[in-house]
Short mmCIF file of C-alpha atoms in Angstrom, two decimals:
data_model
loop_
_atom_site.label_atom_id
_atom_site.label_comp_id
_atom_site.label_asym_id
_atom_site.label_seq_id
_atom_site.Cartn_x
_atom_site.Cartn_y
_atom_site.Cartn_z
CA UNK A 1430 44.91 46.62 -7.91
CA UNK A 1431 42.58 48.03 -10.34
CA UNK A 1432 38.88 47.28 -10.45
CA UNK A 1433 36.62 48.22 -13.70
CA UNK A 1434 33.03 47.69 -13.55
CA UNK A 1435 31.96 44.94 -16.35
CA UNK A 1436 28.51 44.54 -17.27
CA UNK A 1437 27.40 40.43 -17.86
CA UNK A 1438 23.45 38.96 -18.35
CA UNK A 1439 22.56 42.25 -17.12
CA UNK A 1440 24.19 42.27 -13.84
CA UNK A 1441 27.10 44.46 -12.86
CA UNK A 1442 30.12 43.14 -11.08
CA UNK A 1443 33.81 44.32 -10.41
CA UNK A 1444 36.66 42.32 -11.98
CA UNK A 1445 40.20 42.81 -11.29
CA UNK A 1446 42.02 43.31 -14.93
CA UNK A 1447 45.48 42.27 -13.47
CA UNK A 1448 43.89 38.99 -12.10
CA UNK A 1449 44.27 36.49 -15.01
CA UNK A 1450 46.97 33.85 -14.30
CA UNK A 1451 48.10 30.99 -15.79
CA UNK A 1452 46.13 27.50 -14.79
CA UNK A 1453 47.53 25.69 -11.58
CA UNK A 1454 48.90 22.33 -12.78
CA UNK A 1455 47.56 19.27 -11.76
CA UNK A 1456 49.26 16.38 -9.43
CA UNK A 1457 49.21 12.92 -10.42
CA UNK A 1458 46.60 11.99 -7.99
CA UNK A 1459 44.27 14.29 -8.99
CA UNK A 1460 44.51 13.77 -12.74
CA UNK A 1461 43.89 10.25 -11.74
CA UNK A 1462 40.84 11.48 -9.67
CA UNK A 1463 39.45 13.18 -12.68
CA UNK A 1464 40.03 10.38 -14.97
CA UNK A 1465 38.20 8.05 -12.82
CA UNK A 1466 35.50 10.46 -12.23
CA UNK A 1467 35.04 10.69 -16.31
CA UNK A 1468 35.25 7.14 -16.27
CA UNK A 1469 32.76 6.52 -13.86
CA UNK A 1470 30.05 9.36 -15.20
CA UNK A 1471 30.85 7.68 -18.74
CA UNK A 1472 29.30 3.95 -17.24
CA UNK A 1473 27.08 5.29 -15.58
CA UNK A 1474 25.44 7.29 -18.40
CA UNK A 1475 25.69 3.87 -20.25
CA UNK A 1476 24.47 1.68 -17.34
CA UNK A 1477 21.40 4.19 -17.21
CA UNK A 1478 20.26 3.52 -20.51
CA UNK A 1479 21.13 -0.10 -20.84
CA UNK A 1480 18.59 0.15 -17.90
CA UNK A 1481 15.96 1.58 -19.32
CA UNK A 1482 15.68 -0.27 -22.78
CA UNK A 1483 16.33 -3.66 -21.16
CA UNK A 1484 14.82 -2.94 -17.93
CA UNK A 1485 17.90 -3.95 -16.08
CA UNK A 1486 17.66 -5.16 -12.15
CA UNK A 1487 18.67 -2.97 -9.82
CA UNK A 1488 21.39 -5.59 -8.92
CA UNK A 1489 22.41 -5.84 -12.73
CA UNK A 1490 23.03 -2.25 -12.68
CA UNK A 1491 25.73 -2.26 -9.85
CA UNK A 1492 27.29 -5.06 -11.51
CA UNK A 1493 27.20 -2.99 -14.77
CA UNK A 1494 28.73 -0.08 -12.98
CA UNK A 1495 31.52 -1.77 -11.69
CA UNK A 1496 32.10 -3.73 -15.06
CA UNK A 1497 32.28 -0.76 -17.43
CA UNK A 1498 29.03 -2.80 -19.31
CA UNK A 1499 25.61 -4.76 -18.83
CA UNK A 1500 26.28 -8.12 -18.70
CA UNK A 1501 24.76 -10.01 -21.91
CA UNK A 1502 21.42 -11.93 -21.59
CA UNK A 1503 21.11 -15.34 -22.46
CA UNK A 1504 18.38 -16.41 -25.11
CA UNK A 1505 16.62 -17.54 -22.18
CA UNK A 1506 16.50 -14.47 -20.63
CA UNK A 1507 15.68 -12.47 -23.66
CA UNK A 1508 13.09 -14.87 -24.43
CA UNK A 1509 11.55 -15.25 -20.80
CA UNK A 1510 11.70 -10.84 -20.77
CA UNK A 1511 9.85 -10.32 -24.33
CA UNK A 1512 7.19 -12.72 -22.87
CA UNK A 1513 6.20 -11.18 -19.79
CA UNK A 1514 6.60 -7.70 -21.28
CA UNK A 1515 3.98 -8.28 -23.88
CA UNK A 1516 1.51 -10.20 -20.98
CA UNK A 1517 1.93 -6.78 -18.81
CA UNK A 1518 1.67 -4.46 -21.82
CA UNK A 1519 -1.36 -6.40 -23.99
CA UNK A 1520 -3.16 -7.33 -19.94
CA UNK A 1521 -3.61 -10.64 -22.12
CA UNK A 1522 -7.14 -11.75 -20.49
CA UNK A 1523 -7.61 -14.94 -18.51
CA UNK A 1524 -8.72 -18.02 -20.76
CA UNK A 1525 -11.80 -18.76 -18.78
CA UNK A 1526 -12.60 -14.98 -19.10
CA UNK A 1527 -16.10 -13.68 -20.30
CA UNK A 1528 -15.48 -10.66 -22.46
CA UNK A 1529 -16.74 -7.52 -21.17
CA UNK A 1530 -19.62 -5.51 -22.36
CA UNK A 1531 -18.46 -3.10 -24.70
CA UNK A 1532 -18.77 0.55 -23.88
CA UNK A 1533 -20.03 -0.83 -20.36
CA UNK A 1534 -19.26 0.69 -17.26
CA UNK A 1535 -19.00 -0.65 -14.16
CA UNK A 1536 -21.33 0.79 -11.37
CA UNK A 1537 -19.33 -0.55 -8.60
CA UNK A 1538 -15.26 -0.99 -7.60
CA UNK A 1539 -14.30 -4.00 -5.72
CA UNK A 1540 -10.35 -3.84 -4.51
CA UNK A 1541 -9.32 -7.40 -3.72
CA UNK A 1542 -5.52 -7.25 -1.57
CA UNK A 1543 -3.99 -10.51 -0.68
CA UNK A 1544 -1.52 -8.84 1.93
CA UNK A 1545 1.82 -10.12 1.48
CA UNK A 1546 0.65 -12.72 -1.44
CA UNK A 1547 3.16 -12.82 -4.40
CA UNK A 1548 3.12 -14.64 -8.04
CA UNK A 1549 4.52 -17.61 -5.83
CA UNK A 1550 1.74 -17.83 -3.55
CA UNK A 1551 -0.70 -17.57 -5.97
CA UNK A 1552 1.01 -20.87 -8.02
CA UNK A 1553 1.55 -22.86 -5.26
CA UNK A 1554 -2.35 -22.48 -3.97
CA UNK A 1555 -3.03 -23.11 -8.06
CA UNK A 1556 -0.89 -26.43 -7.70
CA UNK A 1557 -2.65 -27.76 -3.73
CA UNK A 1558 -6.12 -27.42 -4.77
CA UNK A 1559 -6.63 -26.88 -8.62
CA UNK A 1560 -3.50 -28.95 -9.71
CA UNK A 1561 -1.52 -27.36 -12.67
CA UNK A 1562 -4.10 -26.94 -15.57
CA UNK A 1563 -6.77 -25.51 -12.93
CA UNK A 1564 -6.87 -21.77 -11.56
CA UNK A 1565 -8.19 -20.04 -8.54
CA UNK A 1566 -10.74 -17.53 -8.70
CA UNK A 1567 -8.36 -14.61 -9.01
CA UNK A 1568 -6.64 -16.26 -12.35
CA UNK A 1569 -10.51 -15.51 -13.83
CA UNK A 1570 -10.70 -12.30 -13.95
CA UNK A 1571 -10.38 -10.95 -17.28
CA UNK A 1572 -7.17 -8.96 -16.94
CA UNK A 1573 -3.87 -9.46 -15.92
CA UNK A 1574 -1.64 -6.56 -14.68
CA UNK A 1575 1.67 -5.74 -12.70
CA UNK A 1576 2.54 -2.71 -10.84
CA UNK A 1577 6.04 -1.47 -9.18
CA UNK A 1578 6.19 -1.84 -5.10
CA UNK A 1579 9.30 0.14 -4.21
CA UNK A 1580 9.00 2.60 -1.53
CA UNK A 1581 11.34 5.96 -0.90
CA UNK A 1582 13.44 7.11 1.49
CA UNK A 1583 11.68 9.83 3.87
CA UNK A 1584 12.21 13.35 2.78
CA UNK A 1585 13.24 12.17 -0.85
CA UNK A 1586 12.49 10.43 -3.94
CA UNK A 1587 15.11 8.04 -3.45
CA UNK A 1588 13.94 4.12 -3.57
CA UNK A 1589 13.90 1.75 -0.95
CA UNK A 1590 13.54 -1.37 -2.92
CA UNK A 1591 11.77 -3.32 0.18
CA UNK A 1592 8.19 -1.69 0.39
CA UNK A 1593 6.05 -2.63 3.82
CA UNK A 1594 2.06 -2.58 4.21
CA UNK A 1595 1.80 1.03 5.12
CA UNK A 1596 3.53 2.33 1.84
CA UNK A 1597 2.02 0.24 0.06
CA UNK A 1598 -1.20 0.80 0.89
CA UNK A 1599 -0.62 4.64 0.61
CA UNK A 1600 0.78 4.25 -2.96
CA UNK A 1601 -2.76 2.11 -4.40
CA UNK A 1602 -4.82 4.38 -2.22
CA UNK A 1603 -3.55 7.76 -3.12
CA UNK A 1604 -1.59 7.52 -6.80
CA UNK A 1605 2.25 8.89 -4.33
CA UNK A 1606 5.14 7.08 -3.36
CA UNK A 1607 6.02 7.52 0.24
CA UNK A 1608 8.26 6.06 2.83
CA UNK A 1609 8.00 2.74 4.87
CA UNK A 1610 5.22 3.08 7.87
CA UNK A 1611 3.48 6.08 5.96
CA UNK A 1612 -0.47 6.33 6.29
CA UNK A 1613 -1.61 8.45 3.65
CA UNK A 1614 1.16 11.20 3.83
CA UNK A 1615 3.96 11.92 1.15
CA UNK A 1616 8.14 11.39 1.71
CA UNK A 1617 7.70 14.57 3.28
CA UNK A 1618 4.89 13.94 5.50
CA UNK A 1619 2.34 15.87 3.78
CA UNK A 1620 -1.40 14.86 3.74
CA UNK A 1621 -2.37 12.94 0.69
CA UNK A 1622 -6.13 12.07 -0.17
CA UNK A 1623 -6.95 8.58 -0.52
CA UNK A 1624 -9.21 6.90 -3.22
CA UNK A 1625 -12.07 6.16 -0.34
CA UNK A 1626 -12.11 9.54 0.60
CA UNK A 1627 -12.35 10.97 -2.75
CA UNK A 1628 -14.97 8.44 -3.53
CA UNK A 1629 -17.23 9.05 -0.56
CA UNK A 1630 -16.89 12.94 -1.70
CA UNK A 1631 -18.02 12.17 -5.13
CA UNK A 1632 -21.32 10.58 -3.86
CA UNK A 1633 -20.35 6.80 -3.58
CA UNK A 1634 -20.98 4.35 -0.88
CA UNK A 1635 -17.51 2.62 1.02
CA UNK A 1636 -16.65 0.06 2.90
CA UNK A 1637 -13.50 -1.78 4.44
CA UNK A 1638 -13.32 -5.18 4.99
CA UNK A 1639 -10.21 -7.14 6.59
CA UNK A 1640 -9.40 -9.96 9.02
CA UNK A 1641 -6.80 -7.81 10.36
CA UNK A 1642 -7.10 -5.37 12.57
CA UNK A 1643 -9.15 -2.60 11.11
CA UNK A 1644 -6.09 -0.07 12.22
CA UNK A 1645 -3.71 -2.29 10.61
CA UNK A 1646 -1.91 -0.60 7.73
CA UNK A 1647 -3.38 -1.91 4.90
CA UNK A 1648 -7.33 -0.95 5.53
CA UNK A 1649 -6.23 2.00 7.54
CA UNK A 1650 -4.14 3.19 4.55
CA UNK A 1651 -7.81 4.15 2.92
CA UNK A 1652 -8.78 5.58 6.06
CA UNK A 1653 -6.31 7.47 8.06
CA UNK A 1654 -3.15 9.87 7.81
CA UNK A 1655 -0.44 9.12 10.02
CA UNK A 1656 3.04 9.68 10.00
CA UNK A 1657 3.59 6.32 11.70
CA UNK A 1658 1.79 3.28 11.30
CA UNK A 1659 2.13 2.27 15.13
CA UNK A 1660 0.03 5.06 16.11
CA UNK A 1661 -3.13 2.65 16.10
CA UNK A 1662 -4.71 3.27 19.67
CA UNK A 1663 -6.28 3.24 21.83
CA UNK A 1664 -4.51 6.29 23.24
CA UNK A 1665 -1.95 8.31 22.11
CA UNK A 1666 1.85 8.24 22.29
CA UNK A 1667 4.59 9.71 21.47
CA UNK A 1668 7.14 7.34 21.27
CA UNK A 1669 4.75 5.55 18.15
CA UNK A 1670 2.89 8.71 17.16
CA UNK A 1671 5.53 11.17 16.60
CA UNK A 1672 8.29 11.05 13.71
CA UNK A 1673 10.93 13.67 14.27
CA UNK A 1674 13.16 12.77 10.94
CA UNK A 1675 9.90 14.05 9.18
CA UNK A 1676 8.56 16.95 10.90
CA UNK A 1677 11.88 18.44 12.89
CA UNK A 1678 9.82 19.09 15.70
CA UNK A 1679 7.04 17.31 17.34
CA UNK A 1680 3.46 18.08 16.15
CA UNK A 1681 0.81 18.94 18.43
CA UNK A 1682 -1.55 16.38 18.84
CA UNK A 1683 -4.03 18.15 17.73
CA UNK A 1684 -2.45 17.42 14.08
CA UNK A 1685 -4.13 14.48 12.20
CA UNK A 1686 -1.03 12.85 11.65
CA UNK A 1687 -0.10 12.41 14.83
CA UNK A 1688 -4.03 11.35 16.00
CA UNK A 1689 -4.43 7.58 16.66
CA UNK A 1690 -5.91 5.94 13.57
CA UNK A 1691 -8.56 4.28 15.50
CA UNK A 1692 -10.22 8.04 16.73
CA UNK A 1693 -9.42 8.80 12.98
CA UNK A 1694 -11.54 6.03 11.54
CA UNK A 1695 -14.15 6.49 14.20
CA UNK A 1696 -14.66 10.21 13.76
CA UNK A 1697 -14.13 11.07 9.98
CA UNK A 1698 -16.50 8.55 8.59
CA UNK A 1699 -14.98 7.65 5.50
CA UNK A 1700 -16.28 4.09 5.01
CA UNK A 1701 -19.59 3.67 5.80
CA UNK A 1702 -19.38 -0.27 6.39
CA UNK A 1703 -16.26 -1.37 8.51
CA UNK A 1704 -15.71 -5.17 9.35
CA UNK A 1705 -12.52 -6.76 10.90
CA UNK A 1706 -10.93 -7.06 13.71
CA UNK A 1707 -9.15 -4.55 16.15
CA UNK A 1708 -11.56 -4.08 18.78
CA UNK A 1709 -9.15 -3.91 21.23
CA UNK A 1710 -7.77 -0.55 19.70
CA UNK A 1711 -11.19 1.59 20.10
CA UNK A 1712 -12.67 2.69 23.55
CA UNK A 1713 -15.55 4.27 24.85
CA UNK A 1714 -15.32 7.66 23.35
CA UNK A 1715 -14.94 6.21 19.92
CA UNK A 1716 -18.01 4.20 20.13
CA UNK A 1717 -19.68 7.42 21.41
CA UNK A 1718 -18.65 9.10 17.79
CA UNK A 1719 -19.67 5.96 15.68
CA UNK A 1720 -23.37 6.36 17.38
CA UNK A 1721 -23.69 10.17 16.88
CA UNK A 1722 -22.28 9.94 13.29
CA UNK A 1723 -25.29 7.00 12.85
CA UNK A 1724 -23.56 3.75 12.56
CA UNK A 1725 -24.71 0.71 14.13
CA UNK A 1726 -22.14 -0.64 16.52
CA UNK A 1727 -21.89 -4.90 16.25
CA UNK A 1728 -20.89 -6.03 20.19
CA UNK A 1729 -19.79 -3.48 22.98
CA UNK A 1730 -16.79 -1.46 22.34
CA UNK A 1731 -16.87 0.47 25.72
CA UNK A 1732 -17.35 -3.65 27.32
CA UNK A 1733 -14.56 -5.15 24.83
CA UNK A 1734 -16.84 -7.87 23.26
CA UNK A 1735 -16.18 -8.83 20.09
CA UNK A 1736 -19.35 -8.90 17.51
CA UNK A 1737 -20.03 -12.51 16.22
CA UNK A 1738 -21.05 -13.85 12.95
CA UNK A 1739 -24.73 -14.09 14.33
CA UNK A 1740 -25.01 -9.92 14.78
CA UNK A 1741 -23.50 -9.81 11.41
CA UNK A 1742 -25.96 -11.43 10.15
CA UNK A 1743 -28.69 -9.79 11.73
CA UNK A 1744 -27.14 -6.23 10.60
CA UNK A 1745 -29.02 -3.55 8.11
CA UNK A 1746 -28.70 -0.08 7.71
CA UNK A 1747 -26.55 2.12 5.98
CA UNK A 1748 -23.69 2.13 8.65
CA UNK A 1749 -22.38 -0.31 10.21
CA UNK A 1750 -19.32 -1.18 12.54
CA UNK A 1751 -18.56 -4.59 13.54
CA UNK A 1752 -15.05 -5.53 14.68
CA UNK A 1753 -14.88 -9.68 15.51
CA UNK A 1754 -11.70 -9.99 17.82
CA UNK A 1755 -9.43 -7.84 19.80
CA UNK A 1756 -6.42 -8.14 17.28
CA UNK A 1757 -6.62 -9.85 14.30
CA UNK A 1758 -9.14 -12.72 13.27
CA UNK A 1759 -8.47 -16.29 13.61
CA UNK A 1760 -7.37 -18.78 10.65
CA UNK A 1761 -10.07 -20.18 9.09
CA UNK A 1762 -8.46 -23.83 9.76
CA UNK A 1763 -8.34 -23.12 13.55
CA UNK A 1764 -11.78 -22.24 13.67
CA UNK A 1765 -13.23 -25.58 11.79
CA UNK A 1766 -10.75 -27.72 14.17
CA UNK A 1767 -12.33 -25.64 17.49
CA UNK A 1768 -16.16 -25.19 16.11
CA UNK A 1769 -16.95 -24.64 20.04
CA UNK A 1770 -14.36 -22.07 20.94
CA UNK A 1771 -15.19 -18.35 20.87
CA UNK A 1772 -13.07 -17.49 17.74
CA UNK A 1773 -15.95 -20.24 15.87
CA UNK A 1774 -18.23 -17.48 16.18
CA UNK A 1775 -15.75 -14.92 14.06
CA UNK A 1776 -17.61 -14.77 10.63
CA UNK A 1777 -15.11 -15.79 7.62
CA UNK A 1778 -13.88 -13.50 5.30
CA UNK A 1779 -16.76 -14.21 2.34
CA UNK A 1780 -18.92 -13.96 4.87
CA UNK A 1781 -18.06 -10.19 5.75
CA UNK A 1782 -18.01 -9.57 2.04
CA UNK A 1783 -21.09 -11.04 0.95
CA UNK A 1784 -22.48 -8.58 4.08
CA UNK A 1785 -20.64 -5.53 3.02
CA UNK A 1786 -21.66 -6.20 -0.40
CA UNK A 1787 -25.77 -6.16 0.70
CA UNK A 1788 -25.36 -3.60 2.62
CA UNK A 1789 -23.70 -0.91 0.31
CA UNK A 1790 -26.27 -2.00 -2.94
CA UNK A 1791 -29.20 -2.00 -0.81
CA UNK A 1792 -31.25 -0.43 -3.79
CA UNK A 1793 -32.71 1.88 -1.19
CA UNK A 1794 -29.28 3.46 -1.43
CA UNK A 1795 -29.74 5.70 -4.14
CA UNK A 1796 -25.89 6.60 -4.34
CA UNK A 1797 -23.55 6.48 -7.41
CA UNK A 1798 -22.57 3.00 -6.54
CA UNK A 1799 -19.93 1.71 -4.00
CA UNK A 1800 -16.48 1.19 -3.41
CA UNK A 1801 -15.14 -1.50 -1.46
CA UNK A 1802 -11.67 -2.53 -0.41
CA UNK A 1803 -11.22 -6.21 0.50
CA UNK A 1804 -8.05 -7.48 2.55
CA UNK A 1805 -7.35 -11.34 3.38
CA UNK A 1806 -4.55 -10.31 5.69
CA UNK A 1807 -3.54 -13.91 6.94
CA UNK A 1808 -2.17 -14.37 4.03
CA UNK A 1809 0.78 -12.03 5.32
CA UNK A 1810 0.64 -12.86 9.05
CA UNK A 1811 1.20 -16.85 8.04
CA UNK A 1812 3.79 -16.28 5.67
CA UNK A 1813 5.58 -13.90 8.73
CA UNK A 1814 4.94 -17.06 10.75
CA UNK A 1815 6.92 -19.45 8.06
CA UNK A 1816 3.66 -21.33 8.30
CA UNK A 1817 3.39 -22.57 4.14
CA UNK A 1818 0.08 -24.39 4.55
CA UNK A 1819 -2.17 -22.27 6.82
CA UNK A 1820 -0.85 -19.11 4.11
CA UNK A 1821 -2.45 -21.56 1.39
CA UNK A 1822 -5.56 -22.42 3.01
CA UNK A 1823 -5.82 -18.41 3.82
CA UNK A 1824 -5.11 -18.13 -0.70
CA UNK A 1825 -8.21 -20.15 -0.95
CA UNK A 1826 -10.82 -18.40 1.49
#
């Protein structure tokens, strides 16, 4: 066999000049293969743009896939799609809308999160207590915008079409798409900042207000990193800390990500007001750290009692942690039908915001402003529960 060196794009390599042969020829079955596999990359190339310019469903493009075309939309369709396309893209404001102040910005950022509350729930609390022409406060605000909820698989950019709390919450907190029971970490389970940290960093007040447990995954997702959304607290374990499929090896627990959220939120100070629930997931060291980092502690942590509306009301300074109930807070329509139970004493959900909003514009506060994040959770844990009218009295509160 001869060998001659050939030089190609600047790199040398040996080629044998006896080694050119005529092309194998192909069975049956694979030039079958090969024509399907043309095929195939042909519809999908087609199915791919047919999704882009008419924003096909993800289910429409299967069906496209396997029929060689997209499926033709009815006038209806069309109609319905133009419609909502130019509502999204204009943000058409609200009709009861003031306009706003031109050139006027706004000193302060209120987030307002109905957990689990769709376009659905929103109508059918319209329809119980406004009836069709009326609107809840929400439908006031002076624009009206949609955003995708789609998480990814971990490790990749690869959807998962069913989003939970904890992606979510990372994706509106820190701008990054990330896997199902992510707390401010990436698909690959790299730390992300959030939008309250950033804020508190450029010089503006925070707070985090929920009727959930504060270490639930939507208020925690402004406050904590953490691989798994389980790793709440009190103490730390493995079995809901750690995520192997992520890291490859367990991380030493030294590692924020692997750090209960609750010793997270009580040690990095990121919000400066924090009302909810979740006392039950903080302990006596934790209210040690609140105290040295200045906050003033509503109830006993160390003794497990939960604050009341009365201490919340009572409440000033510039810090201030006040968790009402062990888990979550009660429904607002089991607390009006048991005004002498305990849970009576758990302050509503205005009620905490009207507080946190006092407390972070005291005008003594000579800050930038504030930034607050707002979460009526209920909403979500009665619409878990099946439970269609407590999930609209939750809407209105």
């Amino acid at each position: 066999m001869a060998l001659s060196p050939v030089v190609g794009g600047g790199v040398a390599f040996a080629a044998d000049a006896n080694a050119a042969k005529a092309p194998k020829k192909l069975s049956a079955a694979k030039k079958k293969a090969a024509a399907k596999k043309r095929l195939l990359a042909g519809r999908d190339k087609r199915c791919r743009e047919a999704a882009t310019k008419r924003k096909l469903s993800f289910p429409q493009y299967r069906a496209c896939l396997k029929n060689g075309k997209p499926a033709r939309q009815s006038d209806a369709t069309r109609t319905i799609t133009k419609t909502v396309e130019k509502i999204v893209e204009k943000q058409v404001p609200g009709p009861a809308a003031p306009p706003a102040a031109p050139g006027k910005k706004a000193k302060n950022i209120i987030l307002m999160i109905g957990d689990g509350m769709g376009v659905t729930h929103i109508d059918a609390a319209r329809q119980r207590y406004y009836g069709a022409a009326g609107q809840l406060n929400m439908e006031k605000f002076p624009t009206l915008g949609t955003v995708s909820t789609y998480a990814v698989e971990p490790g990749s950019a690869k959807p998962n079409y069913v989003t939970d709390s904890a992606s979510a919450a990372t994706a509106w907190s820190s701008g990054v798409k990330t896997y199902n029971a992510a707390l401010g970490v990436d698909a690959k389970g790299s730390v992300v900042p959030t939008l309250m940290e950033l804020a508190k960093q450029a010089g503006f007040r925070t707070g985090n207000v929920s009727t959930a447990e504060i270490t639930d995954a939507t208020p925690a997702g402004q406050m904590s990193h953490a691989l798994a959304r389980g790793c709440q607290g009190p103490v730390y374990s493995t079995k809901a800390c750690q995520d192997l499929e992520i890291t490859g090896e367990e991380l030493p627990t030294s590692d924020v990500r692997v750090t209960p959220i609750a010793d997270q939120i009580a040690r990095n100070g990121t919000a400066d007001v924090i009302l909810g629930g979740g006392l039950g997931r903080f302990d006596a060291s934790d209210e040690t750290a609140l105290k040295q980092q200045g906050y003033a502690v509503l109830g006993s942590v160390a003794g497990q009692v939960p604050a009341t509306k009365t201490d919340l009301a009572a409440a000033g300074g510039k810090k201030v942690f006040g968790l009402f109930n062990k888990g979550n807070l009660t429904v607002e329509k089991t607390k009006q039908e048991n005004p002498s139970a305990p849970e009576a004493q758990e302050p509503s959900l205005p009620e905490m915001t009207r507080k946190a909003i006092s407390l972070l514009g005291d005008k003594s506060s000579k800050g930038k402003g504030f930034y607050l994040q707002i979460e009526g959770a209920l909403i979500d844990k009665r619409s878990h529960a099946n439970d269609a009218a407590q999930t609209l009295e939750e809407i209105k509160a």
